[in-house]
Short mmCIF file of C-alpha atoms in Angstrom, two decimals:
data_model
loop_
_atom_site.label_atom_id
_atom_site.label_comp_id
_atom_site.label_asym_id
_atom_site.label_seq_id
_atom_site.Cartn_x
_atom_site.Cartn_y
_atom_site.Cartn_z
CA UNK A 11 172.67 402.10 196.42
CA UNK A 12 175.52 404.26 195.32
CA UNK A 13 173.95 407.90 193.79
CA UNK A 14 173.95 407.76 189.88
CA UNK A 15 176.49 410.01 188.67
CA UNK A 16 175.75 413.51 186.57
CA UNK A 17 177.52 414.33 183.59
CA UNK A 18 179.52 416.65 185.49
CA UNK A 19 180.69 414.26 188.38
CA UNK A 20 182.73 412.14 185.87
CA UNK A 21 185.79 411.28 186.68
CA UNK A 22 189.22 410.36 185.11
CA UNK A 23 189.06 407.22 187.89
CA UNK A 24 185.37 406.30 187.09
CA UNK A 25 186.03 405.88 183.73
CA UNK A 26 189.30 404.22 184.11
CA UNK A 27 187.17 401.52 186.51
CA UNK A 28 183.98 401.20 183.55
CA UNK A 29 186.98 400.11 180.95
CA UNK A 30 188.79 397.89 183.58
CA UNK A 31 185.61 396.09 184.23
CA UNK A 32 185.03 395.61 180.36
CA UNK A 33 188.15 393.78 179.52
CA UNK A 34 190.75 396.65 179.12
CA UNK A 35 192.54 395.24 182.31
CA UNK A 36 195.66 397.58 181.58
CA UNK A 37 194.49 400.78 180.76
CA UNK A 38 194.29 404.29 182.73
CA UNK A 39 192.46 406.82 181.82
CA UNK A 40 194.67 410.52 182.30
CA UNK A 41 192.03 412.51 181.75
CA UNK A 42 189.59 413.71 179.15
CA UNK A 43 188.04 416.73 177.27
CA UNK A 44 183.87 416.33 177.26
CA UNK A 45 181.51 418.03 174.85
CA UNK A 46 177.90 417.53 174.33
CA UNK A 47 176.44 416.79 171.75
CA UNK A 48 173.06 417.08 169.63
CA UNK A 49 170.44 418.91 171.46
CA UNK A 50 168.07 416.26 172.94
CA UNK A 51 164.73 415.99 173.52
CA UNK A 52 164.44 414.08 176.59
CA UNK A 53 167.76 413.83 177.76
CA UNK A 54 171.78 414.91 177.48
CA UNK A 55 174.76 412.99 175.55
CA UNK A 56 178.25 413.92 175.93
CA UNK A 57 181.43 412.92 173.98
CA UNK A 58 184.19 412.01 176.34
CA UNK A 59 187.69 412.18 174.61
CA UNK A 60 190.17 410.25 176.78
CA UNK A 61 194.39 410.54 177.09
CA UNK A 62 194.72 407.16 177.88
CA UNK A 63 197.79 405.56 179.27
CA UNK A 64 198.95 402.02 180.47
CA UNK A 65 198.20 399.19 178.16
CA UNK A 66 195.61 400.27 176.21
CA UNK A 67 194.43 396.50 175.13
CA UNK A 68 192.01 397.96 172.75
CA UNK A 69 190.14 400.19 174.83
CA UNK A 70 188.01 403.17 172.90
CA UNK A 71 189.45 406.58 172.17
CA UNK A 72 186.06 408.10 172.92
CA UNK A 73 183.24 407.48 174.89
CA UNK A 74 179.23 408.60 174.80
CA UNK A 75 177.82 408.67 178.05
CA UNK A 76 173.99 410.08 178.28
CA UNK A 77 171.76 411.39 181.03
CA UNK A 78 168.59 412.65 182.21
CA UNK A 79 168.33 416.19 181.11
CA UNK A 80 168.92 419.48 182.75
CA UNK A 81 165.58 420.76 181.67
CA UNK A 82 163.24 420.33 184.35
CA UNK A 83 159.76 419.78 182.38
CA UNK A 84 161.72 417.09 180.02
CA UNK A 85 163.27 415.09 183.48
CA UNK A 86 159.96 415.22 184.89
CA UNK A 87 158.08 414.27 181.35
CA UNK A 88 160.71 411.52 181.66
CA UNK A 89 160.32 410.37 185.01
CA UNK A 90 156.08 410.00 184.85
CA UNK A 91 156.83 407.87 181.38
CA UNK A 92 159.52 405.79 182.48
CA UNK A 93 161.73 406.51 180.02
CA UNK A 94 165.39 406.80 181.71
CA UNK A 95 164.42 403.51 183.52
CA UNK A 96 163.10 401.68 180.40
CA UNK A 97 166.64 402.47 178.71
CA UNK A 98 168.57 401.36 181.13
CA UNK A 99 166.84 397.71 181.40
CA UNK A 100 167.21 397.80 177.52
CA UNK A 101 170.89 398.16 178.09
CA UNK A 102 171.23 396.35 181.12
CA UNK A 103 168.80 392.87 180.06
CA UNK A 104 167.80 393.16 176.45
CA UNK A 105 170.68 394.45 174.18
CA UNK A 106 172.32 390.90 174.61
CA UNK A 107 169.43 388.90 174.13
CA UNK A 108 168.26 390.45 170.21
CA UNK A 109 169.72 390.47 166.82
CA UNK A 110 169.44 394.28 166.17
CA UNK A 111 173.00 396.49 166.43
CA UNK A 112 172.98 398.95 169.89
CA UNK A 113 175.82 400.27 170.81
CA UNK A 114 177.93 398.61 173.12
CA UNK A 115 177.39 399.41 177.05
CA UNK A 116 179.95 399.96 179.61
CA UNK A 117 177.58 401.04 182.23
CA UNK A 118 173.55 401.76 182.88
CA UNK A 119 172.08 402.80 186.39
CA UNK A 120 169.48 404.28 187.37
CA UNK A 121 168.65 405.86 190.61
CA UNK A 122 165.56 404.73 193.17
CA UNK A 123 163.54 407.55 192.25
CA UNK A 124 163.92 407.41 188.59
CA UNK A 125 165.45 411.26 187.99
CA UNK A 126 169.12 410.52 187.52
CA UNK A 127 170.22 408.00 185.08
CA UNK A 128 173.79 407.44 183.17
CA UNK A 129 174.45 405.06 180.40
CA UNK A 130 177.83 404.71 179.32
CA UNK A 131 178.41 403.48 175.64
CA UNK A 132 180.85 403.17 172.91
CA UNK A 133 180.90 406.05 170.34
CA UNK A 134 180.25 405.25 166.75
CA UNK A 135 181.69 407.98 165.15
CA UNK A 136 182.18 408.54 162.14
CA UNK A 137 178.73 407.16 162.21
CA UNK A 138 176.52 409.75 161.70
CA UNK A 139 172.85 410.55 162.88
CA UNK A 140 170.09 410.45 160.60
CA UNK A 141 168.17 413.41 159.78
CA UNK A 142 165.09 413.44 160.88
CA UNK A 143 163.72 416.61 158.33
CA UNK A 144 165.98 415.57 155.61
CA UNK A 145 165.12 412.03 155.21
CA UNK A 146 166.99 409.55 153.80
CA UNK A 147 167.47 407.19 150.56
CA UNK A 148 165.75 404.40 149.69
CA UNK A 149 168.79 402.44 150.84
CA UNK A 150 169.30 403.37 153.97
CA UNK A 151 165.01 403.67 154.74
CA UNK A 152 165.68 399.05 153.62
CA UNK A 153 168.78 398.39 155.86
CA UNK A 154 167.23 400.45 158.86
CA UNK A 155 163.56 398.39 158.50
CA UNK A 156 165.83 394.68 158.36
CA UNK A 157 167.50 395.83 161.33
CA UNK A 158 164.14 395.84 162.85
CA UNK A 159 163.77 392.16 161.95
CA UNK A 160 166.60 391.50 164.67
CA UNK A 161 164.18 392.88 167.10
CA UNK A 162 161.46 391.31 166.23
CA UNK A 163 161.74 387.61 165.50
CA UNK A 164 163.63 386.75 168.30
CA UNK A 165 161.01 388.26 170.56
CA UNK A 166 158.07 387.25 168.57
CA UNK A 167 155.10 386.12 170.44
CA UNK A 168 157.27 386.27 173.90
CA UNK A 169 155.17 387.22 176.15
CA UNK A 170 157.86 386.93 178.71
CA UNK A 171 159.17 390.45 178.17
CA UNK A 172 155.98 392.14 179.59
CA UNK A 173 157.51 390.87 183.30
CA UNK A 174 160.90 392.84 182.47
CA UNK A 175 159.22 396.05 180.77
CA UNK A 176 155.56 395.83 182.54
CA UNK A 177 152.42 396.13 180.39
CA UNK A 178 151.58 398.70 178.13
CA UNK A 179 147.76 398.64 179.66
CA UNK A 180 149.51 399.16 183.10
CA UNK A 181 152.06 401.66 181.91
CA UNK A 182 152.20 405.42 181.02
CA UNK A 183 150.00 405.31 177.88
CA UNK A 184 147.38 403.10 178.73
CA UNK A 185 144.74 405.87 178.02
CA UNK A 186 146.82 406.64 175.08
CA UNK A 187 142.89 408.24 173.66
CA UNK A 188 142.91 410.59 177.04
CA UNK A 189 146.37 411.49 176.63
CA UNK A 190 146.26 412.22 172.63
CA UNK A 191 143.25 414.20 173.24
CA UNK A 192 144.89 416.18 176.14
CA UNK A 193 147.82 417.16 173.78
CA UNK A 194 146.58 417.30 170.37
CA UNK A 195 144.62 420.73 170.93
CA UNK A 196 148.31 422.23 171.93
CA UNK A 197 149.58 420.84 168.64
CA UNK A 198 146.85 422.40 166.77
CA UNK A 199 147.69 425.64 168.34
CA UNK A 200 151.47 425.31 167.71
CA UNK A 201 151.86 424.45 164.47
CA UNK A 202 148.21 424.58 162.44
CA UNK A 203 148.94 427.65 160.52
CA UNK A 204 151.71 425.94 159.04
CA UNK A 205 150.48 422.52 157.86
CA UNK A 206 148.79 421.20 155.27
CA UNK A 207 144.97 421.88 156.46
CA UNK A 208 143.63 418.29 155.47
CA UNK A 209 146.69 416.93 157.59
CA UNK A 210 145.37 418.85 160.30
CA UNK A 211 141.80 417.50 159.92
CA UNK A 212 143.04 414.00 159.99
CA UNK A 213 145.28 414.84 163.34
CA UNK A 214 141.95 416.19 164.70
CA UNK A 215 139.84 413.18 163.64
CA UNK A 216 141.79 410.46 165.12
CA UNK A 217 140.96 412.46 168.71
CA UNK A 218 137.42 412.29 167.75
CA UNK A 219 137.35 408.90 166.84
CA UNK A 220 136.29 406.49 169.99
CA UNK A 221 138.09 403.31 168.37
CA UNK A 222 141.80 404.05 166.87
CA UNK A 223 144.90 401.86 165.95
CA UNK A 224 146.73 404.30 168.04
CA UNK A 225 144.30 403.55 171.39
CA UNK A 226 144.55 399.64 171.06
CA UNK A 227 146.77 397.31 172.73
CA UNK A 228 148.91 394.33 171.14
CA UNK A 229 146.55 391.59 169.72
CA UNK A 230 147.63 388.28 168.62
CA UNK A 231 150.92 388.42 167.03
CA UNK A 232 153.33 391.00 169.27
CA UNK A 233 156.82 391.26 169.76
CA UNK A 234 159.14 394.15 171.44
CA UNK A 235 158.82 396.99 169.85
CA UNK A 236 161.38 400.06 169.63
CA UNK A 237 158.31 402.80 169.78
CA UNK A 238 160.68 405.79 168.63
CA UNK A 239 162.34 404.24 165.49
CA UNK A 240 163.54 406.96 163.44
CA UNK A 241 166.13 408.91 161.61
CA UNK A 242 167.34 410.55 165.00
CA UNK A 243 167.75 407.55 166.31
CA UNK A 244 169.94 405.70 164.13
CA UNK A 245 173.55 406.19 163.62
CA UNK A 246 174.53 405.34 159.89
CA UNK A 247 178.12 404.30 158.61
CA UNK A 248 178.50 404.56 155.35
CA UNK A 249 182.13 402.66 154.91
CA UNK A 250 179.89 399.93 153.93
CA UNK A 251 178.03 398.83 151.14
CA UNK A 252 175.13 398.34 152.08
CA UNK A 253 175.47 401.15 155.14
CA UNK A 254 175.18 399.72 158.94
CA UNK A 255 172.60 400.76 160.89
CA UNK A 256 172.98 401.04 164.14
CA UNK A 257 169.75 401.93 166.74
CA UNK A 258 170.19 404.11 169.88
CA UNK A 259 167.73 405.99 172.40
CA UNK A 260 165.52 402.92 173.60
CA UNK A 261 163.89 404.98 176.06
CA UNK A 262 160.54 403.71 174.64
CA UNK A 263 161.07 399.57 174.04
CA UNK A 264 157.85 397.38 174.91
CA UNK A 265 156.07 394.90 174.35
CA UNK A 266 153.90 395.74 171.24
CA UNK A 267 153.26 395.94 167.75
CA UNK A 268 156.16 395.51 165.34
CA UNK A 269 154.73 396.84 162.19
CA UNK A 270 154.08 400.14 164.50
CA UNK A 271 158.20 400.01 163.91
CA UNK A 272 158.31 399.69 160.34
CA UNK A 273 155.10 402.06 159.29
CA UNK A 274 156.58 404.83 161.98
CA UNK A 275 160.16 404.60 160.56
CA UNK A 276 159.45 404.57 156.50
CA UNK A 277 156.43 406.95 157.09
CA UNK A 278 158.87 410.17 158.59
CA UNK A 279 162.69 408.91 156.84
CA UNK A 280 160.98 409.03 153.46
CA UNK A 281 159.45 412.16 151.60
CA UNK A 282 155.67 410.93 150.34
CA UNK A 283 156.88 410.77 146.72
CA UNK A 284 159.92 408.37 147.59
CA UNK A 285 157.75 406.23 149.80
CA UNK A 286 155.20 405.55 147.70
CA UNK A 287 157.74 404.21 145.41
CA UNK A 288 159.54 401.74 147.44
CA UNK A 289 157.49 400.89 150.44
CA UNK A 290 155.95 397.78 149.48
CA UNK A 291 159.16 396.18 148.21
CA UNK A 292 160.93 397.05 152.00
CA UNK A 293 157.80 395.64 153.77
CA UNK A 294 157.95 392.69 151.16
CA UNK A 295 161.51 392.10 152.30
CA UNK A 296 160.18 393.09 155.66
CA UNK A 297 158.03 389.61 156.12
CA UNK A 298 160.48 387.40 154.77
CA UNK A 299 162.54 387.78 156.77
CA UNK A 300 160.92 387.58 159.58
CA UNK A 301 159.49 384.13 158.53
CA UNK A 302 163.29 382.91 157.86
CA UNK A 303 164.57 383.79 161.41
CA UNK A 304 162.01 381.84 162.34
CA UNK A 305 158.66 383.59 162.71
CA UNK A 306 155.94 381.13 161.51
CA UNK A 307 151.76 381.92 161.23
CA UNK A 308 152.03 385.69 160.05
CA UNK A 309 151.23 385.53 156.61
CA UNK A 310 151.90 388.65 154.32
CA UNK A 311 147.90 390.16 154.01
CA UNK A 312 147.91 390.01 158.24
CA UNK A 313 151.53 391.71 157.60
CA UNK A 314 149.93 394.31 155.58
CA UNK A 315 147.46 395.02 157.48
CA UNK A 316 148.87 395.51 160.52
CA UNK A 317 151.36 397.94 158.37
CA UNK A 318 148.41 399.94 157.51
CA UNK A 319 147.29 400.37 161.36
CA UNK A 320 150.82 400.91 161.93
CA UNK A 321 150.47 404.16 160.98
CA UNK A 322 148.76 405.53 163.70
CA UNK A 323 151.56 405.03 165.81
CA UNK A 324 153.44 408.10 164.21
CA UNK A 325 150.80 410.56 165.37
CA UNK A 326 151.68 408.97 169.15
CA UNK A 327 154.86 410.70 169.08
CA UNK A 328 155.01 413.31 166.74
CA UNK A 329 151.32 415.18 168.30
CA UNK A 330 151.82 414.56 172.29
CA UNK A 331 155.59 414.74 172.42
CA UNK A 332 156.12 418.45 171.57
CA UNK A 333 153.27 419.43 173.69
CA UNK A 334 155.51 417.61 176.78
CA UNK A 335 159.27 418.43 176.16
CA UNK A 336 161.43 421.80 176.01
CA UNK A 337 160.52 423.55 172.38
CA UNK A 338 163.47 424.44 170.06
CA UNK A 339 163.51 425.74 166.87
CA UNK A 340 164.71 422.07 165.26
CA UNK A 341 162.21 420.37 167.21
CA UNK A 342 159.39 422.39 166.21
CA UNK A 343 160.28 421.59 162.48
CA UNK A 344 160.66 418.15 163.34
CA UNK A 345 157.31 417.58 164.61
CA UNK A 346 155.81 419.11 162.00
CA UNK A 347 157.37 417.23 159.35
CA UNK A 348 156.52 414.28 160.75
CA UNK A 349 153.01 414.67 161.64
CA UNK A 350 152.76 416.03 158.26
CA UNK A 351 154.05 412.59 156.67
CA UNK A 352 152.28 410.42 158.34
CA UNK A 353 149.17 412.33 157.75
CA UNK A 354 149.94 411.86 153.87
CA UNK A 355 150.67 408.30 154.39
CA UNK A 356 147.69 407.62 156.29
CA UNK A 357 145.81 409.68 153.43
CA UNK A 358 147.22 407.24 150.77
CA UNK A 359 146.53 404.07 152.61
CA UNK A 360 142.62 404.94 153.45
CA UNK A 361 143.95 404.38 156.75
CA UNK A 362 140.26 406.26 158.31
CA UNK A 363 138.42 402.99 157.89
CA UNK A 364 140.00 402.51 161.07
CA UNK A 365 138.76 405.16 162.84
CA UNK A 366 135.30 404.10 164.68
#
């Protein structure tokens, strides 16, 4: 196996070869200027701007490639949870098979030891990244949740996926209680003094509980799930009416709950106020149309519920994850906000009856 290239070994030639093999039989690429961008939790993206020559046959100005990152706690955080390997399958087996927009791939590999990965994609811009701390509109919260119905209902109840992806009991966080409970204290200590104090005493209670939404696996009705579907992770283009959504960073995919998608993405892109307003109309919208592409036996209290426990899934990410990656100023707002939301939601949806 050929080694997996680093950001830095890319070459005028390798990329010239990625567009050849892609359809642009006629095009060179000259050279390029590369800058990175965002900051990244778990791993590095860089912006390749290319001086193309030969026939061009519609090949891309500008290219996003992204790899594991230089930070040494982060690649290793990486390598024990199999992220850099789960997005590359997503790229390399799943993209074509679902209804939801990813960007297109040129090129996903991975190397034997699961360090060094590169995934080479088209760049969206002038797309832009959600805001994780901002939030978004109403708008934007409905077209990103219907996007996840093109994940969903084609992989509803396919219980084929868990021989591509593996099994979340076999997996990383199947003692999702152990890890939460190894993690949560450092949260506590991080970021207590500046949180809402009954959001803290929820965060502490679901590592008390024995039984949580957050500790179970997939029941009955399962799908693949995204598992990091948020602001940061969708690029927005606003050209049209209503804006496209398009979903990147599917480091996490499995074989799970789907409303853990839906709660976990309208819980943090929403400020409490907003939410409360329009939530129910986007899950509403939500179900149906899952049952029209095809989805049948979910009926809308089940769909509810499972919303409700759906929750949980928030404090999977936003508690453990800033106790495992490099800390920057952004993050640590980030996380906080988060938690903090999902706390409230939880709050408003008497979401402790499920905590045993």
């Amino acid at each position: 196996m050929p080694p997996v290239l680093t950001a830095e070994q890319i070459t005028p030639e390798w990329l010239t070869e990625q567009l050849r093999q892609a359809g642009h039989a006629g095009v060179t690429v000259e050279g390029f200027d590369a800058g990175d961008v965002g900051t990244g939790q778990t791993g590095r993206c860089v912006r390749y701007a290319l001086r193309l020559g030969g026939r061009r046959d519609g090949a891309p100005d500008t290219l996003i490639g992204k790899f594991s990152s230089l930070d040494p706690t982060s690649k290793a955080t990486s390598r024990e949870m199999k992220t850099y390997r789960t997005e590359v399958t997503f790229y390399q087996q799943i993209a074509p098979r679902i209804a939801m927009r990813a960007p297109k791939c040129y090129y996903a590999a991975i190397d034997e030891d699961d360090v060094e990965h590169a995934v080479l994609m088209e760049d969206l811009a002038p797309a832009r990244q959600g805001d994780q701390i901002g939030g978004c509109s109403p708008e934007i919260a409905h077209q990103a949740v219907m996007e996840l119905v093109g994940l969903a209902a084609p992989t509803w109840q396919d219980d084929s996926w868990t021989e591509v992806l593996g099994r979340v009991k076999d997996g990383p966080f199947a003692d999702m209680r152990g890890l939460y409970n190894r993690t949560m204290p450092g949260f506590v200590d991080l970021y207590a003094a500046r949180m809402d104090p009954e959001h803290i005493r929820f965060i502490q209670a679901i590592g008390a509980a024995e039984q949580c939404p957050l500790y179970e696996f997939h029941g009955e009705h399962f799908a693949l799930e995204h598992y990091d579907f948020r602001l940061d992770n969708v690029l927005i283009d606003e050209r049209s009416r209503p804006p496209t959504i398009t979903t990147v960073d599917w480091q996490s995919v499995r074989v799970g709950k789907p409303l853990q998608d839906v709660a976990f993405f309208i819980g943090s892109a929403l400020a409490p106020d907003v939410r409360r307003s329009v939530e129910l109309d986007i899950l509403r919208d939500y179900h149906r149309g899952l049952l029209e592409g095809g989805v049948a036996g979910y009926d809308w209290d089940t769909c509810l519920q499972d919303y409700r426990k759906g929750i949980f899934a928030g404090f999977g990410i936003s508690v453990i994850s800033p106790v495992l990656v490099v800390r920057t100023e952004r993050g640590d707002q980030m996380f906080m906000t988060m938690a903090s939301r999902y706390a409230q939601m939880a709050l408003d949806w008497d979401a402790a009856e499920f905590l045993n």
